[in-house]
Amino acid sequence: MLEAYQGKRYVIGVSGGSDSMALLAMCVQEHISVLAAFVNYHQRKQADAEQAYVTSWCHAHHVPLAILDDPFTWSGNFEAAARTWRYDFFEKLVKENKYNGILVAHHQDDLIETWMMQKERGIVPKYYGLNAVSYWHDIPVYRPLLSYRKQELEAYCTKNQIVYFVDETNLHGENRRSQLRQEGNLSKQEREEILKEIETANADLALIREEAASCFEAGGIDLQAYLAKREEVRLSALRQYLDPDNHFSCTNKQMKEIDDLCHHDDFCLDFHGSLIGRENQHVYQVPAIGMYQDVYESICYGSFDRYVISSSGSTVEAVSVKEDDFPLMIRSVLPGDAIQMRFGHKSVHRFFVDRHVPRALRSGWPVVVNARGDLILVPGLGCDIHHYSIAPSMYVHARSLGELAAKHH
């Protein structure tokens, strides 16, 4: 049954349920080298009993076992937080032991439930249902049991005298997956029809994703190519670019809102801790950045998060600093910032508007302030009247969205 996995070593997630105990026993039966990994969240009454049983079973069958038993705290959605905690533990074990990947015991019932939840919520994922192989960061996650029904795995455990635990939350849990499990069994014909529907949906999805890939250029989305596509391809391009690992399970409604913004000249949108904005004919995703202030006791050439200090550059990036200007501060722009130019004071906000600086860059735009608190350089606008010379001592370049996106992606 598991011949394809022989000759390699895996971390296998074990919970004490019939599915994971069946997979563990199959691996032992077929001499597949595995390290069992048990995670105790201490959220269910039987969790300690499951841990004790899995420990005794692994000891009896000479299977190495790793247990994560630390206090588990989370915010937001428990299932999502628990999944991250669990898979991060699996990943750590794989890397420490130089294993080939992770085995998990998802079965056909899980596959169908996932598909039904995706349809109900309007989610368009990387793959409908459950893929036989996916990735957690760079670690392959294998699902060998997707052709097995839950009942078949329970029967396997019974036949082989393997004790297994029934998760009581599946019997009366309030989350949607538990409710689906309580709504009754599907007939063989119904299962076959659903599996065929999933197969067709994934084939269509693959074609759309392939077409959407032509929208990507230079670390962003090429708007000329993007706007020429039909809506479903545009939405797929946004998903692939903004959420490549499907962490946020974005709905069509959410993607349509971003798609509408992409038709405008300039915009800035907060997207799960990053910023999406437009620069020229591209849309970029860049890390959001809060207020910052970096202090320098002397000129320090180098590349930093939002700017570059160098010995050459353009006139509007140049400034001549004197000894009494130090310590210099390079900080993010503040409301009301203005600089004294030859033609009078210039508002930094007015500069943003006049030069069409993308909105996604404005809150993190660097300005240079001397020891007296005078704003002496706004990169892209120039230095104040007291710090201009034909031989500037340094240049400060504010990174573009394209440059930030290239670093981010």
Coordinates of C-alpha atoms in Angstrom, one line a residue:
M1 CA 0.0 0.0 0.0
L2 CA 2.9 2.4 0.8
E3 CA 5.5 1.1 -1.5
A4 CA 6.3 4.5 -2.9
Y5 CA 7.5 5.6 0.5
Q6 CA 9.9 2.8 1.2
G7 CA 13.6 3.5 1.3
K8 CA 13.2 7.0 2.8
R9 CA 12.6 8.5 6.3
Y10 CA 9.7 10.5 7.5
V11 CA 8.2 12.3 10.4
I12 CA 4.6 11.1 10.8
G13 CA 2.0 13.1 12.7
V14 CA 0.2 10.8 15.2
S15 CA -2.9 11.8 17.3
G16 CA -4.2 8.5 18.6
G17 CA -7.2 8.5 16.2
S18 CA -7.9 5.6 13.9
D19 CA -6.5 7.4 10.8
S20 CA -3.1 8.2 12.2
M21 CA -2.8 4.9 14.1
A22 CA -3.6 3.0 10.9
L23 CA -1.0 5.0 8.9
L24 CA 1.6 4.4 11.6
A25 CA 0.9 0.7 11.7
M26 CA 1.0 0.5 7.9
C27 CA 4.5 2.1 8.0
V28 CA 5.7 -0.4 10.6
Q29 CA 4.2 -3.3 8.6
E30 CA 5.9 -2.2 5.4
H31 CA 9.3 -1.3 7.1
I32 CA 9.1 2.4 6.4
S33 CA 11.4 4.4 8.6
V34 CA 9.4 6.9 10.6
L35 CA 9.7 9.2 13.6
A36 CA 6.3 9.5 15.3
A37 CA 5.4 13.0 16.4
F38 CA 2.6 13.6 18.9
V39 CA 1.3 17.1 19.8
N40 CA -0.6 17.6 23.1
Y41 CA -2.6 20.8 23.1
H42 CA -4.3 19.9 26.5
Q43 CA -7.6 21.0 25.0
R44 CA -9.4 17.7 25.3
K45 CA -10.0 15.5 28.3
Q46 CA -8.6 12.4 26.6
A47 CA -5.4 14.1 25.3
D48 CA -3.2 12.7 28.1
A49 CA -4.6 9.2 27.7
E50 CA -3.9 9.4 23.9
Q51 CA -0.3 10.5 24.7
A52 CA 0.2 7.6 27.1
Y53 CA -1.2 5.1 24.6
V54 CA 0.8 6.4 21.6
T55 CA 3.9 6.3 23.8
S56 CA 3.3 2.7 24.8
W57 CA 2.5 1.6 21.2
C58 CA 5.6 3.2 19.8
H59 CA 7.8 1.6 22.6
A60 CA 6.3 -1.8 21.9
H61 CA 6.9 -1.5 18.1
H62 CA 10.4 0.2 18.4
V63 CA 9.2 3.4 16.7
P64 CA 11.1 6.6 17.9
L65 CA 8.6 9.2 19.3
A66 CA 8.9 12.9 19.7
I67 CA 6.3 14.7 21.9
L68 CA 5.4 18.4 21.9
D69 CA 3.9 19.0 25.4
D70 CA 4.6 22.6 26.0
P71 CA 1.8 25.0 27.1
F72 CA -0.1 26.0 24.0
T73 CA -1.5 29.6 23.8
W74 CA -3.1 31.2 20.8
S75 CA -5.2 34.1 19.6
G76 CA -7.8 34.1 16.9
N77 CA -8.8 30.8 15.3
F78 CA -7.8 27.8 17.4
E79 CA -7.6 25.4 14.4
A80 CA -5.3 27.7 12.4
A81 CA -3.0 28.4 15.3
A82 CA -2.9 24.7 16.3
R83 CA -2.0 23.7 12.7
T84 CA 0.8 26.2 12.6
W85 CA 2.2 25.0 15.9
R86 CA 1.9 21.4 14.9
Y87 CA 3.5 21.7 11.5
D88 CA 6.3 23.9 12.8
F89 CA 7.1 21.1 15.2
F90 CA 7.1 18.6 12.3
E91 CA 9.3 20.8 10.2
K92 CA 11.8 21.2 13.1
L93 CA 12.0 17.4 13.5
V94 CA 12.5 16.9 9.7
K95 CA 15.4 19.4 9.6
E96 CA 17.1 18.2 12.8
N97 CA 17.1 14.6 11.6
K98 CA 17.6 15.2 7.9
Y99 CA 14.4 13.3 7.0
N100 CA 12.7 13.3 3.6
G101 CA 9.3 14.8 4.6
I102 CA 6.2 14.6 6.6
L103 CA 3.5 12.0 6.5
V104 CA -0.1 12.9 7.6
A105 CA -3.2 10.7 7.8
H106 CA -5.7 12.8 5.9
H107 CA -8.2 10.5 4.3
Q108 CA -11.0 10.7 1.7
D109 CA -13.6 12.0 4.2
D110 CA -11.2 14.9 5.0
L111 CA -10.7 15.6 1.3
I112 CA -14.5 15.8 0.7
E113 CA -15.1 17.9 3.8
T114 CA -12.4 20.3 2.8
W115 CA -14.0 20.7 -0.7
M116 CA -17.4 21.3 0.8
M117 CA -16.0 24.0 3.2
Q118 CA -14.2 25.7 0.3
K119 CA -17.4 25.9 -1.7
E120 CA -19.4 27.1 1.2
R121 CA -17.0 29.9 2.0
G122 CA -16.3 30.9 -1.6
I123 CA -12.6 30.1 -1.2
V124 CA -10.4 29.6 -4.3
P125 CA -7.3 27.7 -3.0
K126 CA -4.1 26.6 -4.6
Y127 CA -5.8 23.1 -4.8
Y128 CA -9.4 22.0 -4.2
G129 CA -9.9 19.4 -1.5
L130 CA -6.5 18.0 -0.4
N131 CA -3.5 17.5 -2.5
A132 CA -1.5 14.2 -2.2
V133 CA 1.6 16.3 -1.9
S134 CA 1.9 19.9 -0.6
Y135 CA 4.5 21.9 1.2
W136 CA 5.0 23.4 4.6
H137 CA 7.6 26.0 3.9
D138 CA 10.1 24.0 2.0
I139 CA 9.2 20.6 3.5
P140 CA 7.1 18.1 1.5
V141 CA 3.9 16.9 3.2
Y142 CA 2.6 13.6 1.9
R143 CA -1.0 12.2 2.3
P144 CA -0.9 8.5 1.4
L145 CA -4.4 7.7 2.7
L146 CA -6.6 10.0 0.5
S147 CA -8.2 7.0 -1.3
Y148 CA -9.3 5.5 2.1
R149 CA -12.6 6.2 3.8
K150 CA -12.6 6.8 7.6
Q151 CA -14.6 3.6 8.1
E152 CA -12.0 1.6 6.2
L153 CA -9.2 2.9 8.5
E154 CA -11.3 2.1 11.6
A155 CA -11.8 -1.4 10.2
Y156 CA -8.1 -1.8 9.6
C157 CA -7.4 -0.9 13.3
T158 CA -10.0 -3.3 14.5
K159 CA -8.7 -6.1 12.4
N160 CA -5.1 -5.5 13.6
Q161 CA -6.1 -5.1 17.2
I162 CA -5.0 -1.4 17.3
V163 CA -6.7 0.7 19.9
Y164 CA -7.8 4.1 18.7
F165 CA -9.5 7.1 20.2
V166 CA -12.5 8.9 18.9
D167 CA -12.3 12.7 19.1
E168 CA -15.4 13.8 20.9
T169 CA -15.4 17.2 19.2
N170 CA -16.2 15.3 15.9
L171 CA -19.4 14.1 17.6
H172 CA -20.7 17.3 19.0
G173 CA -18.2 20.0 18.0
E174 CA -19.4 23.4 17.0
N175 CA -17.0 24.2 14.1
R176 CA -18.2 23.7 10.5
R177 CA -16.0 20.6 9.8
S178 CA -17.4 18.8 12.9
Q179 CA -20.9 19.7 11.7
L180 CA -20.3 18.3 8.3
R181 CA -19.1 15.0 9.9
Q182 CA -22.4 14.8 11.8
E183 CA -24.6 15.4 8.8
G184 CA -24.6 11.8 7.6
N185 CA -22.8 9.4 5.3
L186 CA -22.6 9.7 1.5
S187 CA -23.4 6.9 -0.8
K188 CA -20.8 5.4 -3.0
Q189 CA -22.3 7.1 -6.0
E190 CA -22.4 10.4 -4.3
R191 CA -18.7 10.1 -3.3
E192 CA -17.7 9.2 -6.8
E193 CA -19.6 12.2 -8.2
I194 CA -18.0 14.6 -5.7
L195 CA -14.5 13.2 -6.4
K196 CA -15.1 13.7 -10.1
E197 CA -16.3 17.2 -9.5
I198 CA -13.1 18.0 -7.4
E199 CA -10.9 16.5 -10.2
T200 CA -12.6 18.7 -12.8
A201 CA -12.3 21.8 -10.6
N202 CA -8.6 21.3 -10.1
A203 CA -8.0 20.8 -13.8
D204 CA -9.8 24.1 -14.6
L205 CA -7.9 25.8 -11.7
A206 CA -4.5 24.7 -13.1
L207 CA -5.3 26.2 -16.5
I208 CA -6.3 29.5 -15.0
R209 CA -3.2 29.6 -12.7
E210 CA -1.0 28.9 -15.7
E211 CA -2.6 31.8 -17.7
A212 CA -2.3 34.1 -14.6
A213 CA 1.4 33.5 -14.3
S214 CA 2.0 35.6 -17.4
C215 CA 1.0 38.7 -15.4
F216 CA 4.1 38.6 -13.2
E217 CA 7.1 40.7 -14.0
A218 CA 10.0 42.2 -12.0
G219 CA 8.7 41.2 -8.6
G220 CA 5.2 42.5 -9.2
I221 CA 2.2 42.4 -11.4
D222 CA 2.5 43.9 -14.9
L223 CA -0.7 45.9 -15.2
Q224 CA -0.7 46.0 -19.0
A225 CA -0.8 42.2 -19.1
Y226 CA -3.1 42.0 -16.0
L227 CA -5.8 44.3 -17.2
A228 CA -6.1 42.5 -20.5
K229 CA -7.1 39.3 -18.7
R230 CA -10.7 38.2 -17.9
E231 CA -11.7 38.5 -14.3
E232 CA -11.1 34.9 -13.1
V233 CA -7.6 35.0 -14.4
R234 CA -6.9 38.4 -12.7
L235 CA -8.2 37.1 -9.4
S236 CA -6.0 34.1 -9.7
A237 CA -3.0 36.3 -10.4
L238 CA -3.7 38.3 -7.3
R239 CA -4.0 35.2 -5.2
Q240 CA -0.7 33.7 -6.5
Y241 CA 1.1 37.0 -5.9
L242 CA -0.4 38.2 -2.6
D243 CA -0.9 34.8 -0.9
P244 CA 1.3 32.2 -2.6
D245 CA 1.0 29.7 0.3
N246 CA -2.7 30.2 0.8
H247 CA -2.2 31.3 4.5
F248 CA -5.2 33.7 4.4
S249 CA -7.7 31.6 2.3
C250 CA -8.8 34.7 0.4
T251 CA -12.3 34.7 -1.0
N252 CA -13.4 35.9 -4.4
K253 CA -15.0 39.0 -2.8
Q254 CA -11.8 40.0 -1.2
M255 CA -9.8 39.6 -4.4
K256 CA -12.5 41.5 -6.4
E257 CA -12.0 44.5 -4.0
I258 CA -8.3 44.5 -4.7
D259 CA -8.9 44.0 -8.4
D260 CA -11.0 47.1 -8.5
L261 CA -8.2 49.1 -6.9
C262 CA -5.8 47.9 -9.5
H263 CA -7.8 49.8 -12.1
H264 CA -7.0 53.1 -10.3
D265 CA -4.0 55.3 -10.9
D266 CA -2.7 55.1 -7.3
F267 CA -3.8 53.2 -4.1
C268 CA -2.5 51.8 -0.9
L269 CA -4.1 48.9 0.9
D270 CA -3.1 47.0 4.1
F271 CA -3.1 43.3 3.4
H272 CA -2.4 41.1 6.4
G273 CA 0.6 43.1 7.6
S274 CA 1.9 44.1 4.1
L275 CA 1.1 47.0 1.8
I276 CA -0.2 46.7 -1.7
G277 CA 0.4 49.7 -4.0
R278 CA 0.8 50.8 -7.6
E279 CA 3.9 52.3 -9.1
N280 CA 3.9 53.2 -12.8
Q281 CA 2.5 50.2 -14.6
H282 CA 3.0 47.6 -11.8
V283 CA 1.3 46.6 -8.6
Y284 CA 3.6 45.6 -5.8
Q285 CA 3.3 44.0 -2.4
V286 CA 5.8 45.3 0.1
P287 CA 6.4 44.9 3.9
A288 CA 4.5 47.4 6.0
I289 CA 6.8 49.6 8.1
G290 CA 6.0 51.6 11.2
M291 CA 7.7 54.8 12.3
Y292 CA 11.5 54.5 12.4
Q293 CA 14.4 56.8 13.3
D294 CA 18.0 55.7 12.7
V295 CA 20.8 57.8 14.4
Y296 CA 24.3 58.1 12.9
E297 CA 27.3 59.6 14.6
S298 CA 29.1 59.7 11.3
I299 CA 28.4 59.0 7.6
C300 CA 27.5 55.3 7.3
Y301 CA 27.3 54.1 3.7
G302 CA 25.1 51.0 3.3
S303 CA 21.8 49.5 2.3
F304 CA 18.9 49.7 4.8
D305 CA 15.2 48.8 4.9
R306 CA 13.8 51.9 3.3
Y307 CA 16.8 53.7 1.9
V308 CA 20.4 53.5 0.7
I309 CA 23.2 55.8 1.8
S310 CA 26.0 56.0 -0.8
S311 CA 28.8 58.2 -2.1
S312 CA 27.1 58.9 -5.4
G313 CA 23.6 59.5 -6.7
S314 CA 21.4 62.1 -8.2
T315 CA 21.3 65.8 -7.3
V316 CA 17.9 65.5 -5.6
E317 CA 19.4 62.8 -3.3
A318 CA 22.6 64.8 -2.3
V319 CA 23.4 66.6 0.9
S320 CA 26.6 68.1 2.3
V321 CA 26.9 67.6 6.1
K322 CA 29.2 69.3 8.6
E323 CA 30.6 68.2 11.9
D324 CA 28.0 70.1 13.9
D325 CA 25.2 68.4 12.0
F326 CA 25.9 65.1 13.8
P327 CA 24.4 63.0 15.2
L328 CA 22.2 62.8 12.0
M329 CA 18.8 61.1 12.1
I330 CA 17.2 59.4 9.2
R331 CA 13.5 58.9 10.1
S332 CA 10.2 58.3 8.5
V333 CA 8.3 61.4 7.4
L334 CA 6.0 63.0 10.0
P335 CA 2.8 65.1 9.4
G336 CA 3.8 68.8 9.0
D337 CA 7.3 68.1 7.8
A338 CA 8.7 70.9 5.6
I339 CA 12.1 71.8 4.3
Q340 CA 13.6 75.3 3.5
M341 CA 14.5 75.4 -0.2
R342 CA 15.9 78.3 -2.2
F343 CA 12.4 79.2 -3.2
G344 CA 10.9 79.0 0.3
H345 CA 9.6 76.3 2.5
K346 CA 8.2 73.1 0.8
S347 CA 5.8 70.8 2.5
V348 CA 6.9 67.1 2.2
H349 CA 3.2 66.1 1.7
R350 CA 3.0 68.6 -1.2
F351 CA 6.1 67.1 -2.7
F352 CA 4.5 63.6 -2.6
V353 CA 1.5 65.0 -4.4
D354 CA 3.5 67.0 -7.0
R355 CA 5.9 64.2 -7.8
H356 CA 3.2 61.4 -7.7
V357 CA 5.0 59.4 -5.0
P358 CA 3.0 56.2 -4.6
R359 CA 0.8 56.2 -1.5
A360 CA 2.3 52.9 -0.3
L361 CA 5.7 54.6 0.0
R362 CA 4.7 57.8 1.7
S363 CA 4.5 56.8 5.4
G364 CA 7.9 55.2 5.2
W365 CA 9.7 57.8 3.1
P366 CA 13.0 58.8 4.7
V367 CA 14.0 62.3 5.6
V368 CA 17.3 63.5 7.0
V369 CA 17.4 65.6 10.2
N370 CA 20.5 67.2 11.8
A371 CA 21.4 67.6 15.4
R372 CA 19.5 70.8 15.7
G373 CA 16.3 69.2 14.5
D374 CA 16.4 70.8 11.1
L375 CA 15.1 68.8 8.2
I376 CA 18.1 69.0 5.7
L377 CA 17.2 66.5 3.0
V378 CA 14.1 64.9 1.4
P379 CA 15.3 62.3 -1.1
G380 CA 13.8 63.0 -4.4
L381 CA 13.2 66.7 -3.6
G382 CA 16.6 67.8 -2.5
C383 CA 18.5 69.4 0.4
D384 CA 17.8 72.7 2.2
I385 CA 19.6 75.9 1.2
H386 CA 22.3 75.5 4.0
H387 CA 23.4 72.0 2.9
Y388 CA 23.9 72.3 -0.8
S389 CA 27.3 72.2 -2.4
I390 CA 28.9 71.0 -5.7
A391 CA 30.7 68.3 -3.7
P392 CA 28.1 66.5 -1.6
S393 CA 29.3 64.3 1.3
M394 CA 26.5 61.7 0.9
Y395 CA 23.5 60.7 -1.1
V396 CA 20.3 59.1 0.4
H397 CA 18.2 57.1 -2.0
A398 CA 14.6 56.3 -1.0
R399 CA 13.7 52.8 -2.2
S400 CA 11.0 52.4 -4.8
L401 CA 8.1 50.0 -4.5
G402 CA 9.8 47.8 -7.1
E403 CA 13.0 47.7 -5.1
L404 CA 11.2 46.9 -1.9
A405 CA 9.1 44.2 -3.6
A406 CA 12.3 42.6 -5.1
K407 CA 13.7 42.3 -1.6
H408 CA 10.4 41.0 -0.2
H409 CA 9.7 38.4 -2.8

